[in-house]
């Protein structure tokens, strides 16, 4: 697993594929399910389908001083076809689905990942700093996986925070209730060719400082699609 320190909170950050640390991967998933259930959105966590790790290229976690996973996010891809992108499939039948599908299909040749299942534990210290880190981890995951774009869907309450790392809302596609009507969700994307100009200087500086530390921490086998033997 690649390692760095969150430049805001000081938490330890680990990033790697699920097979690099199966125990940590399961802790990340358990935390995601607990947090999404806490906020009434547990249907967005396909726990059983994701458990063997085969659909996840890498996951990112923040550990507190006791080694507890207190925040995380994961990435799928790079995708070879638009039908592989979960966000596009989940938007089928909603207003603007054809426009969203075309956007992602046009991005595929330059590399598309999908960042998913970001969360911060409700009882974690420095929750706002951790939420800022999740936004940075989306960009870092895209860079580490060698893709140009990160595409997905995001609820309204995180839009302003994600914009600090260069996110663009697909404004021509109407928002929709997902995973249920409690949340207004928007298709979004990041472009690695312009995130520095679109993000805030402070967040961009932190993205790149942490990325440099991650790269220096050692090589990782990024082989995707590997099932966990003990899942």
Coordinates of C-alpha atoms in Angstrom, one line a residue:
X1 CA 0.0 0.0 0.0
X2 CA 1.2 3.5 -0.8
X3 CA 1.4 5.8 2.2
X4 CA 1.3 9.5 3.1
X5 CA 0.1 11.8 5.8
X6 CA -3.1 13.9 5.3
X7 CA -1.6 17.4 5.2
X8 CA -4.6 18.8 7.0
X9 CA -5.5 16.4 9.8
X10 CA -2.3 14.4 10.1
X11 CA -4.1 11.1 9.7
X12 CA -2.2 8.3 8.0
X13 CA -3.4 7.7 4.4
X14 CA -3.0 4.3 2.7
X15 CA -3.9 3.6 -1.0
X16 CA -3.7 0.4 -2.9
X17 CA -5.8 -2.4 -4.5
X18 CA -8.0 -4.6 -2.3
X19 CA -5.6 -7.6 -2.6
X20 CA -2.8 -5.6 -1.1
X21 CA -4.5 -5.6 2.3
X22 CA -7.7 -7.7 2.5
X23 CA -8.3 -7.0 6.2
X24 CA -8.1 -3.2 5.6
X25 CA -10.3 -3.6 2.6
X26 CA -13.0 -5.3 4.6
X27 CA -12.7 -2.6 7.3
X28 CA -13.2 0.1 4.6
X29 CA -16.3 -1.6 3.3
X30 CA -17.8 -2.2 6.8
X31 CA -17.2 1.5 7.6
X32 CA -18.9 2.5 4.3
X33 CA -21.9 0.4 5.0
X34 CA -22.2 1.7 8.5
X35 CA -22.0 5.4 7.4
X36 CA -24.3 5.0 4.5
X37 CA -26.8 3.2 6.7
X38 CA -26.5 6.0 9.3
X39 CA -27.6 8.5 6.6
X40 CA -30.3 6.3 5.1
X41 CA -28.5 5.5 1.9
X42 CA -27.3 2.0 2.4
X43 CA -28.8 0.8 -0.9
X44 CA -25.9 2.6 -2.6
X45 CA -23.4 0.2 -1.0
X46 CA -23.5 -3.1 -2.9
X47 CA -21.5 -4.8 -0.1
X48 CA -21.8 -8.4 -1.3
X49 CA -21.0 -7.6 -4.9
X50 CA -17.9 -5.6 -3.9
X51 CA -16.6 -7.8 -1.1
X52 CA -14.2 -9.9 -3.2
X53 CA -12.5 -6.8 -4.5
X54 CA -12.7 -7.7 -8.2
X55 CA -14.6 -4.6 -9.3
X56 CA -12.3 -2.2 -7.4
X57 CA -9.0 -1.0 -8.8
X58 CA -7.8 0.8 -5.7
X59 CA -9.2 2.1 -2.4
X60 CA -8.0 4.9 -0.1
X61 CA -8.4 5.0 3.6
X62 CA -7.5 7.4 6.5
X63 CA -6.4 5.8 9.7
X64 CA -6.4 7.5 13.1
X65 CA -3.7 7.0 15.8
X66 CA -5.3 3.8 16.9
X67 CA -5.2 2.3 13.4
X68 CA -9.0 2.6 12.9
X69 CA -10.3 3.4 9.4
X70 CA -12.2 6.7 9.8
X71 CA -12.7 7.7 6.1
X72 CA -12.3 6.2 2.7
X73 CA -13.2 6.2 -1.0
X74 CA -12.6 3.6 -3.8
X75 CA -12.1 3.7 -7.6
X76 CA -13.2 1.4 -10.4
X77 CA -11.5 1.3 -13.8
X78 CA -10.0 2.5 -16.0
X79 CA -13.1 1.4 -18.0
X80 CA -13.0 0.1 -21.5
X81 CA -16.7 0.7 -22.3
X82 CA -19.3 3.1 -21.2
X83 CA -21.5 0.2 -20.0
X84 CA -18.9 -0.6 -17.4
X85 CA -19.5 2.7 -15.6
X86 CA -21.9 2.2 -12.7
X87 CA -22.9 5.8 -12.6
X88 CA -24.1 5.6 -16.2
X89 CA -26.0 2.4 -15.6
X90 CA -27.6 3.9 -12.5
X91 CA -28.8 6.9 -14.5
X92 CA -30.6 4.9 -17.1
X93 CA -34.2 5.9 -17.4
X94 CA -33.6 9.3 -15.7
X95 CA -33.8 12.7 -17.4
X96 CA -30.7 13.3 -19.4
X97 CA -29.5 9.7 -19.4
X98 CA -28.5 9.8 -23.1
X99 CA -26.5 13.0 -22.7
X100 CA -24.6 11.6 -19.7
X101 CA -23.9 8.4 -21.5
X102 CA -22.5 10.3 -24.5
X103 CA -20.2 12.4 -22.2
X104 CA -18.7 9.3 -20.6
X105 CA -18.5 7.4 -23.9
X106 CA -16.5 10.3 -25.4
X107 CA -14.1 10.3 -22.4
X108 CA -13.4 6.5 -22.5
X109 CA -10.6 6.7 -25.1
X110 CA -8.6 9.0 -22.8
X111 CA -9.1 6.9 -19.7
X112 CA -12.1 7.0 -17.3
X113 CA -12.3 5.8 -13.7
X114 CA -15.2 6.1 -11.4
X115 CA -14.7 7.1 -7.8
X116 CA -17.3 5.7 -5.4
X117 CA -18.4 5.1 -1.9
X118 CA -16.7 8.1 -0.2
X119 CA -17.3 8.4 3.5
X120 CA -16.2 9.9 6.8
X121 CA -17.0 8.4 10.2
X122 CA -19.5 10.6 12.0
X123 CA -17.5 10.4 15.2
X124 CA -14.1 11.1 13.7
X125 CA -12.1 14.1 14.8
X126 CA -11.3 16.6 12.1
X127 CA -14.3 15.5 10.0
X128 CA -14.1 18.5 7.7
X129 CA -10.4 18.0 7.0
X130 CA -11.2 14.3 6.2
X131 CA -14.0 15.3 3.9
X132 CA -11.5 17.6 2.1
X133 CA -9.1 14.7 1.8
X134 CA -11.7 12.5 0.2
X135 CA -12.1 15.1 -2.5
X136 CA -8.3 15.1 -3.0
X137 CA -8.2 11.3 -3.0
X138 CA -10.5 11.2 -6.1
X139 CA -7.9 13.2 -8.1
X140 CA -5.0 11.2 -6.7
X141 CA -6.7 7.9 -7.6
X142 CA -7.2 9.1 -11.2
X143 CA -3.6 10.1 -11.5
X144 CA -2.3 6.8 -9.9
X145 CA -4.4 4.8 -12.3
X146 CA -3.2 6.7 -15.3
X147 CA -6.6 8.0 -16.5
X148 CA -7.5 11.5 -17.6
X149 CA -11.1 11.5 -16.2
X150 CA -12.9 10.6 -13.0
X151 CA -16.6 10.4 -13.6
X152 CA -19.4 9.7 -11.2
X153 CA -22.5 11.1 -9.4
X154 CA -22.4 13.2 -6.3
X155 CA -25.1 14.5 -3.9
X156 CA -25.7 18.2 -3.6
X157 CA -24.1 18.5 -0.1
X158 CA -20.6 17.6 -1.4
X159 CA -20.6 19.6 -4.6
X160 CA -18.9 22.6 -3.2
X161 CA -16.2 20.5 -1.5
X162 CA -15.6 18.5 -4.7
X163 CA -15.3 21.7 -6.7
X164 CA -12.2 22.6 -4.6
X165 CA -10.3 19.8 -6.4
X166 CA -11.5 20.7 -9.9
X167 CA -14.8 18.9 -10.2
X168 CA -17.3 19.9 -12.9
X169 CA -21.0 19.4 -12.7
X170 CA -22.6 18.0 -15.8
X171 CA -25.0 21.0 -15.8
X172 CA -26.9 20.0 -18.9
X173 CA -28.1 16.8 -17.3
X174 CA -30.9 17.4 -14.7
X175 CA -30.3 16.3 -11.1
X176 CA -32.2 13.3 -9.8
X177 CA -33.0 11.5 -6.5
X178 CA -30.3 8.8 -6.0
X179 CA -30.0 6.4 -4.2
X180 CA -33.4 7.6 -2.9
X181 CA -35.5 10.8 -2.9
X182 CA -33.7 12.0 0.3
X183 CA -30.7 13.0 -1.9
X184 CA -30.5 15.3 -4.9
X185 CA -27.6 13.8 -7.0
X186 CA -25.7 15.3 -10.0
X187 CA -23.5 13.7 -12.6
X188 CA -20.0 15.1 -12.3
X189 CA -16.5 14.7 -13.6
X190 CA -12.8 15.7 -13.1
X191 CA -10.3 16.3 -15.9
X192 CA -6.7 15.8 -15.0
X193 CA -5.7 18.3 -17.7
X194 CA -7.5 21.2 -15.9
X195 CA -8.1 20.3 -12.3
X196 CA -5.3 22.6 -11.2
X197 CA -7.0 25.6 -12.8
X198 CA -10.5 24.7 -11.6
X199 CA -9.5 23.7 -8.0
X200 CA -8.6 26.0 -5.2
X201 CA -4.9 26.7 -4.8
X202 CA -4.8 25.3 -1.3
X203 CA -6.4 22.0 -2.3
X204 CA -4.3 21.6 -5.4
X205 CA -1.2 22.2 -3.4
X206 CA -2.2 19.5 -1.0
X207 CA -3.2 17.1 -3.8
X208 CA 0.3 17.4 -5.3
X209 CA 2.2 17.3 -2.0
X210 CA 0.4 14.1 -1.0
X211 CA 0.9 12.6 -4.4
X212 CA 4.6 13.2 -4.3
X213 CA 4.7 11.4 -0.9
X214 CA 2.6 8.5 -2.2
X215 CA 4.9 8.0 -5.2
X216 CA 7.9 8.1 -3.0
X217 CA 6.5 5.5 -0.6
X218 CA 7.2 2.5 -2.9
X219 CA 5.8 0.5 -5.8
X220 CA 2.4 -1.2 -5.7
X221 CA 1.0 -4.1 -7.9
X222 CA -1.9 -2.3 -9.5
X223 CA -3.2 -5.5 -11.2
X224 CA -6.9 -5.1 -11.3
X225 CA -9.8 -7.5 -11.1
X226 CA -8.2 -9.8 -8.6
X227 CA -10.5 -11.7 -6.3
X228 CA -9.7 -12.0 -2.6
X229 CA -9.0 -15.6 -1.7
X230 CA -10.5 -15.2 1.7
X231 CA -13.4 -12.9 0.8

